[in-house]
């Protein structure tokens, strides 16, 4: 073996060498087409992973996410596509600000330091990123355009301010959108959420509720689980809006119900404590003090507590009229009714709702059965069910419902609503669970809202030519329950753009999900200093062809981004309706049975793995752990195994590199050549069609196993080149080095992807399993197409089989063509 072949595989030196070469060559920089280039011209694709929060360093979840994207990008690039693959940082918002507070530093200083560190880690991983498009959402050159977009929403009536009952996180000291509350707790820190009433800014996402449902049909390929989560969150319900008249105030109070067939069973009426009618009802009455005290107390309870505790409430002293019975029913205030759902008022039907039933029993309110299963009271029919009976079977019948008795539940719904509509007391309607997106945050580290408040002119947008409204550099940025910006008096005091009089800037900042709802568009035209983007450029690249990220963003980032694109399309700013054509959600990385986290002490640092085994081994293992969409358990021995495989590949290729290059006729038809074509077919199909990432690695390993020890055999050099070519998306540094050692002068990342020859995918032989009485005794190579008699003869010729045939009689010969021979003896 030559001196070159004994050379050790030194991943760190090889990786540093090629990373420097790629950077110097601008290897993965992709220029934009000339303005006006039609989308249909050329082969181009946009591969993107969700951008990271720079609240710390990269972890193994990031490594999995971005390595997935890198494999896809390399595969498509080498299949002739111009690949856009940028990177940026979701740098505003709670994660970055809380990390800075914990450390004791300024959010700007800590965030920018973390960005520099993350960039360094990414480059050490060798990911093929177009760094010329790098952006950070906390920089004025980016958030200038976030503010510009806010103003476009404001002009269209989709951004507005109002006082509202909001979700308050006592730990983060800020308001949360409904989507950021999970089972009554802050989705970020886990603290129980409280209710408060504050003046807040909203995006009117509810205007797009139906479009968000209908236009799922435009999406090319998303996990059904994500689409289902969005459908459930949007929560489209068909039902009726029914007017209950309050005589004492002379107003109608609307209620949305999906069960108008139960209206005859509505025996009391409940308002949410935050309902604006509550204060009017009790003003100056004997109930005022008690009701208002209860409402204040309810505002301090978390959503979870309000939904799970025992049902309590207070009587207002008023009634409303049940529109189908004419009966006056009492109006209560109870905190199990939430202002954020429906109209903030419910008709209580205790016989057929568990919460209403518990409340009615506690306060001695009437409980009237109006729905019963079909057949009750008939011979052999079901017994009358105990209350509350909450079934919604289409076979249920109306009872105690006047002229509607005997109608089925569906028939009753239609008939009752039709009668209400004739009297102007109700109508069929559609309700959505989705509520407008609350985007105000009472925190420092965020995009300033470009609005000023003038006593004369009211709410006034900042003119476009005065953008960006730059976030002031303050030293006292700790959360206090109001925006820290309110204390920056010199910044707050300004001039009204309309009348020139004194005005005050808006001091709330935007939710970080506003920043991330459009970043993927800015990437396409990141160096544009005159506009947020050129439409022809973004229409050329977008929608994103392949998006990769965690399923935890299904209801936040992904839903908000879809809303943003629909608005931008309606404004004529983009030519597409959905942001991401294909979505892949990767699984999480676990260690010692728990998700990796610093608090659990089970984190594995990418830097540590790179120092010990190199980036290529780390990349290879993170995708070899199992199907990429599934969670996987980290094993240190697995990285060692990946490193050992790369060593075997290194040695096998260097041995094969000493063989003469193939002549003009090519490598010929040999077992190694056929093995190379089979591996090419497998890897290409798995990545390109099946979107699988662990099985291609196994196919390359199998090829390397066949190559090992056979470097001097015909076709070895071809098999070695194929192995290097196929492993390149996973281990690009090693592939680049070996590609050069094989004599190539152009880089492997730009080499055409190998193509399998269908004629060479079949094998002339197969492995024949030899059994005696069902137990495997030997395995031999057999020619494809042998007759059964010849296969039996091969079995009987095996020395290992013969050892079990001595002194016995063969009673039966079982042949499974192409697989096995089983000799039954006795």
XYZ file of C-alpha atoms in Angstrom, residues 99 176 198 301 354 394 441 474 510 515 562 694 714 727 752 779 813:
17
model
C -31.827 35.559 27.323
C -49.913 37.118 24.455
C -55.739 46.851 27.894
C -57.955 34.225 37.093
C -72.213 19.707 31.247
C -78.877 12.984 13.918
C -46.120 43.598 23.279
C -32.244 52.529 26.580
C -44.673 44.222 17.713
C -41.034 39.753 11.788
C -50.219 32.229 5.305
C -31.611 7.713 6.670
C -12.855 -4.171 -12.387
C -22.386 10.752 0.133
C -23.916 16.333 -12.039
C -26.291 -19.374 2.144
C -38.117 -30.591 -0.994
